[in-house]
Short mmCIF file of C-alpha atoms in Angstrom, two decimals:
data_model
loop_
_atom_site.label_atom_id
_atom_site.label_comp_id
_atom_site.label_asym_id
_atom_site.label_seq_id
_atom_site.Cartn_x
_atom_site.Cartn_y
_atom_site.Cartn_z
CA MET A 1151 -40.58 13.98 -3.19
CA THR A 1152 -39.93 12.66 0.57
CA SER A 1153 -39.19 8.86 1.92
CA GLY A 1154 -42.12 8.66 4.11
CA LEU A 1155 -39.75 8.48 7.16
CA ASP A 1156 -39.54 11.15 9.67
CA ASN A 1157 -36.95 12.73 11.01
CA ASP A 1158 -36.92 11.56 14.56
CA THR A 1159 -38.23 8.19 13.55
CA MET A 1160 -34.78 8.03 11.65
CA THR A 1161 -32.31 8.52 14.20
CA THR A 1162 -32.93 6.14 17.02
CA ILE A 1163 -31.24 3.81 15.04
CA PHE A 1164 -28.28 5.58 15.65
CA ASP A 1165 -29.02 7.12 19.33
CA GLU A 1166 -29.92 2.78 19.14
CA LEU A 1167 -26.26 2.01 17.79
CA GLU A 1168 -24.49 4.06 18.12
CA SER A 1169 -20.48 5.11 19.43
CA GLN A 1170 -20.91 8.16 21.34
CA VAL A 1171 -18.10 9.37 19.87
CA ARG A 1172 -20.44 10.68 16.78
CA SER A 1173 -19.48 14.29 17.25
CA TYR A 1174 -21.36 16.15 13.95
CA CYS A 1175 -24.94 14.61 14.19
CA ARG A 1176 -25.04 16.82 17.43
CA ASN A 1177 -25.57 19.81 15.64
CA TRP A 1178 -27.48 18.25 12.53
CA PRO A 1179 -29.90 16.15 14.19
CA VAL A 1180 -31.18 15.45 10.63
CA THR A 1181 -31.14 12.07 8.60
CA PHE A 1182 -29.26 13.16 4.72
CA ASP A 1183 -30.72 10.90 2.30
CA SER A 1184 -29.27 13.18 -1.09
CA ALA A 1185 -26.83 15.82 -1.75
CA VAL A 1186 -26.12 17.29 -5.49
CA GLY A 1187 -23.25 20.34 -5.57
CA SER A 1188 -23.30 22.67 -3.37
CA ARG A 1189 -27.28 21.02 -1.99
CA VAL A 1190 -27.46 18.09 0.71
CA ARG A 1191 -31.19 16.79 1.87
CA ASP A 1192 -32.70 15.01 4.71
CA VAL A 1193 -34.75 12.35 4.48
CA GLN A 1194 -37.98 14.46 4.76
CA GLY A 1195 -37.15 16.62 2.30
CA ARG A 1196 -36.40 19.31 3.31
CA ARG A 1197 -32.40 21.85 1.18
CA TYR A 1198 -29.57 22.57 3.63
CA LEU A 1199 -27.19 24.65 1.22
CA ASP A 1200 -23.49 23.45 2.64
CA PHE A 1201 -20.64 25.73 3.29
CA PHE A 1202 -19.25 22.77 5.20
CA ALA A 1203 -18.25 20.40 2.50
CA GLY A 1204 -16.93 17.41 4.48
CA ALA A 1205 -13.77 19.47 5.84
CA GLY A 1206 -12.79 20.16 2.67
CA ALA A 1207 -13.36 16.62 1.80
CA LEU A 1208 -15.84 17.92 -1.48
CA ASN A 1209 -14.36 20.68 -2.85
CA TYR A 1210 -15.75 20.14 -6.50
CA GLY A 1211 -19.55 19.70 -4.01
CA HIS A 1212 -21.71 16.69 -4.07
CA ASN A 1213 -21.50 13.84 -7.02
CA PRO A 1214 -20.08 16.26 -10.11
CA ARG A 1215 -21.45 14.73 -12.92
CA ALA A 1216 -17.54 15.27 -14.83
CA LEU A 1217 -16.50 12.30 -11.64
CA LYS A 1218 -19.70 10.18 -11.28
CA GLU A 1219 -20.13 9.19 -15.01
CA PRO A 1220 -16.18 7.58 -15.24
CA LEU A 1221 -16.65 6.41 -11.76
CA LEU A 1222 -19.78 4.54 -12.69
CA ASP A 1223 -18.62 3.64 -16.60
CA TYR A 1224 -15.02 2.16 -14.37
CA ILE A 1225 -17.79 -0.11 -12.04
CA ALA A 1226 -20.08 -1.60 -14.80
CA ARG A 1227 -16.75 -2.79 -16.55
CA ASP A 1228 -15.64 -4.68 -13.75
CA GLY A 1229 -12.07 -2.10 -13.31
CA ILE A 1230 -9.78 -2.79 -10.40
CA THR A 1231 -11.80 -1.72 -7.00
CA HIS A 1232 -8.98 -3.17 -4.24
CA SER A 1233 -5.48 -3.34 -5.38
CA LEU A 1234 -3.74 -2.89 -2.48
CA ASP A 1235 0.14 -1.58 -4.26
CA MET A 1236 -0.27 -3.62 -7.16
CA PHE A 1237 -0.07 -1.33 -10.68
CA THR A 1238 -3.41 -1.01 -12.38
CA ARG A 1239 -4.26 1.21 -14.90
CA ALA A 1240 -6.89 3.74 -12.81
CA LYS A 1241 -3.21 4.29 -9.96
CA ALA A 1242 -1.57 4.96 -13.87
CA ASP A 1243 -3.51 6.95 -15.40
CA PHE A 1244 -4.00 9.07 -12.33
CA LEU A 1245 0.09 9.41 -11.67
CA ARG A 1246 0.46 10.39 -15.42
CA THR A 1247 -1.91 13.13 -15.33
CA PHE A 1248 -1.37 13.85 -11.95
CA ARG A 1249 2.58 14.18 -13.37
CA ASP A 1250 1.56 16.34 -16.53
CA LEU A 1251 -1.51 18.50 -14.88
CA VAL A 1252 -0.16 19.28 -11.20
CA LEU A 1253 3.31 18.52 -10.28
CA ARG A 1254 5.32 19.51 -13.95
CA PRO A 1255 3.53 22.74 -13.92
CA ARG A 1256 4.82 24.25 -11.03
CA GLY A 1257 8.24 22.69 -11.31
CA LEU A 1258 8.07 19.80 -8.73
CA ASP A 1259 9.63 17.06 -8.61
CA TYR A 1260 7.92 14.30 -5.96
CA ARG A 1261 7.32 10.70 -6.01
CA VAL A 1262 4.11 9.71 -5.14
CA GLN A 1263 3.25 7.26 -1.72
CA PHE A 1264 0.16 5.73 -1.65
CA PRO A 1265 0.02 5.80 1.90
CA GLY A 1266 -3.04 4.99 3.11
CA PRO A 1267 -7.07 5.93 2.42
CA THR A 1268 -6.30 9.82 4.58
CA GLY A 1269 -4.97 12.20 6.04
CA ALA A 1270 -3.49 10.89 9.20
CA ASN A 1271 -2.62 8.00 7.69
CA SER A 1272 -0.02 11.02 5.06
CA VAL A 1273 1.13 12.63 8.71
CA GLU A 1274 2.11 9.94 9.84
CA ALA A 1275 3.85 7.78 6.85
CA ALA A 1276 5.75 11.69 6.62
CA LEU A 1277 6.75 11.40 10.62
CA LYS A 1278 8.05 8.30 10.33
CA LEU A 1279 9.84 8.60 6.33
CA ALA A 1280 11.84 12.28 8.13
CA ARG A 1281 12.35 10.33 10.97
CA LYS A 1282 14.24 6.74 8.81
CA VAL A 1283 16.03 9.55 6.41
CA THR A 1284 17.54 11.56 9.94
CA GLY A 1285 17.57 9.45 11.94
CA ARG A 1286 16.25 12.09 14.20
CA GLU A 1287 12.91 11.49 16.86
CA SER A 1288 12.07 15.02 17.37
CA VAL A 1289 9.53 16.72 15.74
CA ILE A 1290 8.77 20.77 15.43
CA ASN A 1291 4.56 21.28 15.91
CA PHE A 1292 2.85 23.81 16.15
CA THR A 1293 0.45 26.64 19.19
CA ASN A 1294 -3.53 24.91 17.38
CA ALA A 1295 -2.19 23.17 14.77
CA PHE A 1296 -5.08 20.02 14.28
CA HIS A 1297 -2.66 16.44 11.91
CA GLY A 1298 -5.11 13.87 12.45
CA MET A 1299 -5.97 11.23 15.19
CA THR A 1300 -4.18 8.57 15.29
CA LEU A 1301 -1.45 8.27 17.85
CA GLY A 1302 1.30 9.89 15.71
CA ALA A 1303 -0.67 12.41 14.46
CA LEU A 1304 -2.18 13.17 17.83
CA SER A 1305 1.95 14.08 18.83
CA VAL A 1306 2.11 16.64 16.53
CA THR A 1307 -1.54 18.18 17.24
CA GLY A 1308 -2.30 20.82 20.04
CA ASN A 1309 -5.99 21.09 20.67
CA SER A 1310 -5.83 19.54 24.67
CA MET A 1311 -8.75 17.94 24.10
CA LYS A 1312 -8.00 15.27 21.18
CA ARG A 1313 -4.30 14.92 22.68
CA GLY A 1314 -6.07 13.24 26.09
CA GLY A 1315 -8.25 10.93 23.84
CA ALA A 1316 -4.62 9.53 23.27
CA GLY A 1317 -4.32 8.06 27.55
CA ILE A 1318 -0.51 7.57 26.87
CA PRO A 1319 1.22 10.17 27.26
CA LEU A 1320 2.55 11.78 23.30
CA VAL A 1321 6.27 12.15 22.89
CA HIS A 1322 8.93 13.16 20.82
CA ALA A 1323 7.26 16.28 19.42
CA THR A 1324 8.06 20.35 20.80
CA PRO A 1325 5.57 23.24 20.21
CA MET A 1326 6.75 26.44 18.90
CA PRO A 1327 3.86 29.34 18.27
CA PHE A 1328 1.88 29.46 15.48
CA ASP A 1329 2.42 32.83 13.02
CA ASN A 1330 0.85 35.52 15.22
CA TYR A 1331 0.74 33.43 18.31
CA PHE A 1332 2.06 36.75 20.47
CA ARG A 1333 0.22 38.82 18.05
CA GLY A 1334 3.09 40.74 16.73
CA THR A 1335 4.71 41.37 19.71
CA VAL A 1336 7.44 38.64 19.56
CA PRO A 1337 9.98 38.30 16.09
CA ASP A 1338 9.34 35.50 14.28
CA PHE A 1339 10.91 32.56 15.93
CA ILE A 1340 13.09 33.87 18.17
CA TRP A 1341 12.17 31.48 20.80
CA LEU A 1342 13.17 28.22 18.31
CA GLU A 1343 16.80 29.50 16.94
CA ARG A 1344 17.52 30.60 20.33
CA LEU A 1345 17.31 26.78 20.92
CA LEU A 1346 18.65 25.15 17.47
CA ALA A 1347 21.92 27.11 18.44
CA ASP A 1348 21.85 27.15 21.94
CA ALA A 1349 23.53 24.08 23.66
CA GLY A 1350 22.37 23.78 26.66
CA GLY A 1351 18.75 24.81 25.38
CA GLY A 1352 17.62 20.93 25.70
CA LEU A 1353 15.92 21.26 22.96
CA ASN A 1354 16.66 17.34 20.67
CA GLU A 1355 18.16 17.91 16.89
CA PRO A 1356 14.72 18.45 14.86
CA ALA A 1357 14.23 15.51 12.27
CA ALA A 1358 11.18 18.22 10.36
CA VAL A 1359 9.05 20.06 11.32
CA ILE A 1360 4.99 20.19 10.66
CA VAL A 1361 2.60 22.82 9.30
CA GLU A 1362 0.04 23.78 8.00
CA THR A 1363 -0.03 27.02 6.00
CA VAL A 1364 -3.74 28.23 6.82
CA GLN A 1365 -4.63 26.42 10.32
CA GLY A 1366 -8.48 24.62 9.65
CA GLU A 1367 -9.63 23.05 12.82
CA GLY A 1368 -7.07 25.71 14.08
CA GLY A 1369 -9.80 27.87 13.99
CA ILE A 1370 -8.91 29.38 9.83
CA ASN A 1371 -5.06 30.72 10.83
CA PRO A 1372 -3.39 31.59 7.90
CA ALA A 1373 -0.39 31.83 8.06
CA ARG A 1374 2.16 34.86 6.52
CA VAL A 1375 3.87 34.43 3.61
CA GLU A 1376 7.04 35.94 4.41
CA TRP A 1377 6.77 34.11 8.29
CA LEU A 1378 6.52 30.12 5.35
CA GLN A 1379 9.07 31.85 3.70
CA ALA A 1380 11.36 32.60 7.41
CA LEU A 1381 10.42 29.08 7.99
CA ALA A 1382 11.09 26.88 4.96
CA GLU A 1383 14.68 28.52 4.60
CA LEU A 1384 15.10 27.73 8.69
CA CYS A 1385 14.81 24.26 8.00
CA ARG A 1386 17.03 24.69 5.38
CA ARG A 1387 19.85 26.47 7.23
CA HIS A 1388 19.71 23.68 10.30
CA GLU A 1389 19.51 20.79 7.67
CA ILE A 1390 15.77 20.07 8.82
CA LEU A 1391 13.12 18.58 6.41
CA LEU A 1392 9.31 21.18 6.56
CA ILE A 1393 6.33 18.28 5.72
CA VAL A 1394 4.01 20.56 4.64
CA ASP A 1395 -0.36 18.67 6.12
CA ASP A 1396 -1.80 20.13 2.81
CA VAL A 1397 -5.06 17.46 4.14
CA GLN A 1398 -7.77 20.26 4.39
CA MET A 1399 -5.99 23.58 2.46
CA GLY A 1400 -4.68 21.44 -0.54
CA ALA A 1401 -6.40 20.94 -3.99
CA GLY A 1402 -7.25 24.25 -4.32
CA ARG A 1403 -9.08 25.47 -1.33
CA THR A 1404 -7.29 28.32 -0.87
CA GLY A 1405 -7.07 29.36 -4.65
CA PRO A 1406 -3.18 27.58 -6.52
CA PHE A 1407 -3.25 23.41 -6.36
CA PHE A 1408 -1.81 23.10 -3.16
CA SER A 1409 -1.58 26.49 -0.51
CA PHE A 1410 1.64 26.65 -0.16
CA GLU A 1411 2.79 28.23 -3.98
CA ILE A 1412 2.00 31.72 -2.72
CA ALA A 1413 4.76 31.28 -0.46
CA GLY A 1414 7.02 30.23 -3.70
CA ILE A 1415 8.58 27.73 -1.31
CA THR A 1416 9.02 23.63 -1.85
CA PRO A 1417 8.90 21.74 0.81
CA ASP A 1418 10.65 18.51 1.71
CA ILE A 1419 7.02 15.83 2.34
CA VAL A 1420 4.01 17.70 1.27
CA CYS A 1421 0.33 15.29 3.10
CA LEU A 1422 -2.69 15.32 1.34
CA SER A 1423 -6.46 13.65 1.15
CA LYS A 1424 -9.77 15.23 1.89
CA SER A 1425 -10.74 16.26 -1.87
CA ILE A 1426 -7.67 14.90 -4.00
CA SER A 1427 -10.13 11.97 -4.86
CA GLY A 1428 -12.69 14.59 -5.84
CA TYR A 1429 -15.26 12.27 -5.18
CA GLY A 1430 -15.51 12.17 -1.14
CA LEU A 1431 -13.58 9.42 -2.10
CA PRO A 1432 -10.54 6.71 1.65
CA MET A 1433 -7.57 8.70 -0.61
CA ALA A 1434 -4.81 10.59 0.26
CA LEU A 1435 -0.92 10.32 -0.58
CA THR A 1436 2.46 11.82 0.75
CA LEU A 1437 4.62 13.81 -1.39
CA ILE A 1438 8.34 12.98 -1.35
CA ARG A 1439 11.68 15.02 -2.61
CA PRO A 1440 12.91 11.82 -4.75
CA GLU A 1441 16.06 11.66 -2.17
CA PHE A 1442 14.21 11.07 1.22
CA ASP A 1443 12.23 8.14 -0.69
CA GLN A 1444 14.07 5.92 2.11
CA TRP A 1445 11.62 3.70 2.28
CA ALA A 1446 11.96 -0.19 2.27
CA PRO A 1447 9.53 -2.16 0.17
CA GLY A 1448 6.40 -2.52 2.41
CA GLU A 1449 8.14 -0.63 5.51
CA HIS A 1450 5.09 1.51 5.82
CA ASN A 1451 1.84 0.06 4.02
CA GLY A 1452 -1.93 -0.36 3.86
CA THR A 1453 -5.08 -2.23 3.36
CA PHE A 1454 -6.42 -0.11 1.52
CA ARG A 1455 -4.39 2.61 -0.41
CA GLY A 1456 -4.73 0.84 -4.04
CA ASN A 1457 -8.03 2.74 -4.20
CA ASN A 1458 -8.91 2.03 -7.29
CA ALA A 1459 -12.75 4.23 -7.31
CA ALA A 1460 -11.13 7.00 -5.82
CA PHE A 1461 -8.18 6.93 -8.10
CA VAL A 1462 -11.00 7.69 -11.40
CA THR A 1463 -12.30 9.70 -9.63
CA ALA A 1464 -9.19 12.11 -8.64
CA THR A 1465 -8.27 11.65 -12.48
CA ALA A 1466 -11.61 13.79 -13.87
CA ALA A 1467 -11.18 16.25 -11.23
CA LEU A 1468 -8.02 17.19 -12.37
CA ARG A 1469 -8.27 16.51 -15.94
CA GLU A 1470 -12.01 18.61 -15.04
CA TYR A 1471 -11.00 21.69 -13.09
CA TRP A 1472 -7.42 22.04 -12.60
CA ALA A 1473 -6.56 21.43 -16.52
CA ASP A 1474 -6.11 25.57 -16.76
CA ASP A 1475 -6.89 28.44 -13.90
CA ARG A 1476 -10.16 28.54 -13.92
CA LEU A 1477 -10.56 27.74 -10.95
CA VAL A 1478 -8.14 29.66 -9.39
CA ARG A 1479 -9.31 32.56 -10.38
CA SER A 1480 -12.58 32.29 -9.55
CA THR A 1481 -12.11 30.50 -5.40
CA LEU A 1482 -9.74 33.45 -5.07
CA ALA A 1483 -12.82 35.49 -6.94
CA LYS A 1484 -15.22 34.27 -4.11
CA GLY A 1485 -12.55 34.23 -1.51
CA GLU A 1486 -13.08 37.85 -1.75
CA ARG A 1487 -16.36 38.71 -1.56
CA VAL A 1488 -16.30 36.00 1.54
CA HIS A 1489 -14.37 38.53 3.59
CA GLU A 1490 -15.93 41.71 2.51
CA VAL A 1491 -19.16 39.96 3.71
CA LEU A 1492 -17.47 39.08 6.84
CA ASP A 1493 -15.93 42.22 8.21
CA GLY A 1494 -18.81 44.34 6.83
CA LEU A 1495 -20.27 42.03 9.17
CA ALA A 1496 -17.95 42.76 11.43
CA GLU A 1497 -18.40 46.91 11.00
CA ALA A 1498 -21.57 46.99 11.75
CA VAL A 1499 -22.07 44.56 14.78
CA PRO A 1500 -18.71 46.46 16.43
CA GLY A 1501 -20.08 44.87 19.97
CA ALA A 1502 -19.38 41.17 19.35
CA GLU A 1503 -15.40 41.45 18.87
CA LEU A 1504 -15.89 39.55 15.16
CA VAL A 1505 -12.30 38.97 12.98
CA PRO A 1506 -12.50 38.00 10.35
CA ARG A 1507 -10.24 35.46 8.94
CA GLY A 1508 -8.54 32.79 6.02
CA ARG A 1509 -7.63 32.57 3.07
CA GLY A 1510 -8.37 32.15 -0.50
CA LEU A 1511 -12.57 30.30 0.36
CA ALA A 1512 -11.44 28.90 3.64
CA ARG A 1513 -12.91 31.13 5.51
CA GLY A 1514 -13.89 32.53 9.30
CA LEU A 1515 -15.57 34.53 11.07
CA ALA A 1516 -13.86 34.22 15.09
CA PHE A 1517 -16.19 34.96 17.95
CA ALA A 1518 -14.90 37.05 21.29
CA GLN A 1519 -17.01 35.07 23.30
CA PRO A 1520 -16.74 31.76 21.67
CA ASP A 1521 -20.66 30.62 23.01
CA LEU A 1522 -21.88 33.38 20.43
CA ALA A 1523 -20.39 31.35 17.58
CA VAL A 1524 -21.75 28.14 18.89
CA LYS A 1525 -24.97 29.41 18.81
CA ALA A 1526 -24.38 31.40 15.47
CA CYS A 1527 -23.60 27.67 13.47
CA THR A 1528 -27.09 26.38 15.40
CA ALA A 1529 -28.59 29.45 14.17
CA ALA A 1530 -27.85 29.55 10.26
CA PHE A 1531 -28.56 25.04 10.49
CA GLU A 1532 -32.76 26.13 11.46
CA ARG A 1533 -32.36 28.59 8.10
CA GLY A 1534 -31.48 25.70 6.35
CA LEU A 1535 -27.53 26.77 5.89
CA LEU A 1536 -23.99 23.79 7.67
CA VAL A 1537 -21.52 25.33 9.39
CA GLU A 1538 -19.63 24.31 12.17
CA THR A 1539 -16.87 25.95 13.79
CA ALA A 1540 -13.90 25.83 14.78
CA GLY A 1541 -10.99 26.80 17.56
CA PRO A 1542 -9.45 25.51 20.53
CA ALA A 1543 -13.12 27.19 21.62
CA ASP A 1544 -14.56 26.51 19.24
CA GLU A 1545 -15.18 30.14 18.78
CA VAL A 1546 -14.60 30.30 15.13
CA MET A 1547 -17.66 30.23 12.38
CA LYS A 1548 -15.69 27.54 9.75
CA ILE A 1549 -17.09 28.33 6.36
CA MET A 1550 -16.08 26.31 3.74
CA PRO A 1551 -18.39 26.09 0.75
CA PRO A 1552 -17.41 24.02 -2.29
CA LEU A 1553 -15.42 25.71 -4.93
CA THR A 1554 -18.21 25.63 -7.61
CA VAL A 1555 -20.60 27.21 -5.44
CA THR A 1556 -22.52 28.81 -7.89
CA ASP A 1557 -22.31 33.17 -7.08
CA ASP A 1558 -25.84 32.57 -6.41
CA GLU A 1559 -25.43 29.95 -3.81
CA LEU A 1560 -22.41 32.58 -2.30
CA ASP A 1561 -24.52 34.27 -1.61
CA GLU A 1562 -27.47 33.17 -0.37
CA GLY A 1563 -25.31 31.38 2.25
CA LEU A 1564 -23.69 34.53 3.34
CA ALA A 1565 -27.06 36.60 4.01
CA VAL A 1566 -27.97 33.22 5.57
CA VAL A 1567 -24.86 33.70 7.88
CA VAL A 1568 -25.85 37.58 8.82
CA ASP A 1569 -28.75 36.46 9.55
CA ALA A 1570 -27.07 34.44 11.64
CA VAL A 1571 -25.40 36.29 13.68
CA ARG A 1572 -27.27 39.69 14.05
CA ALA A 1573 -29.88 36.92 15.38
CA VAL A 1574 -27.93 34.89 18.22
CA THR A 1575 -25.69 38.99 18.99
CA GLU A 1576 -28.80 41.60 18.84
CA GLY A 1577 -29.89 42.10 22.71
CA VAL A 1578 -27.24 39.95 23.99
CA LEU A 1579 -24.59 42.76 23.63
CA THR A 1580 -24.94 46.18 24.20
#
């Protein structure tokens, strides 16, 4: 069934009233209406396969029944929706479940802070706390990083366009090369190590290092295990706090619950958001090693840090997907399937200079000619698949389906990717 409205009629109101800052809708100029699992539907009834997943906020797909039913029951019984940081039953249930299914099985000891509903809130809290604990101001970040759009998060973000939107100097952060920035021609951390040891180097003593183990918006750039381990050791030796931003890559996106598990490291602070609620509801956590939980009461807060509807769906998601390792194994297997297809595509179209990237179900296809990545995503949309671009020049086709995507849906979407890439490269590259 359709609503009787066409997409042109529906989008008129957005052109009339919504700010020019809108972004994703420019690539997908239709009005979406409903969604289940890996499928979304527009107002005209056309169905699309979703390999975008809310930029990582929908790891378990749209409206998963195992999460929707507890949420509906909670609302029906007049469960508390908004509570700031007051004690609620929903929060207690989430904390116990998070401890029992996530922290304890991994031997992790963290205090859980609810800083506000977004990833940027979590990053801001992490940066503020690191500075408070150490008494230092400077933070080390990495090239092509993305940590959010508020001023503190922007200061440790690499993208020049997004940084330019701040309108003021972004200070107290020093960028360093991310893994493979010099394509293996320079030893890891040689510049940072030298500056830290040199009294004449001019580097302010850092409070923290903030890093994504796989850069999402920066172009699906995975850091090697040995690079992450060396970074953790460097931080330990120099008494610098290690912050891992797992906003997009946490909650199973790379396979394990935390993306840093593969390296066997234990960050001092971890930032989580996006899929932690499991249902696309706003929710964020800042995980803090107990000795660094030095906040004064109310020193960092936020009106919507007590989103109890999100606590309910987050608890349900943990019980449904993280009581065993089935989702981890499935994600890793599906990720390998995506890599095989992208690798085969790169070999089949050598003139396009395509490079597969990623880990788990965070995958990307980098184009030597960035405009072709944009055209490939447009071609995929025309064929009923939602995929976005990433990277500083939008040169990467970013493939992030829900972790719960079926094998048939995965193959269907990958066939569209192959067809779209072939369509935009045929005749352009000879």
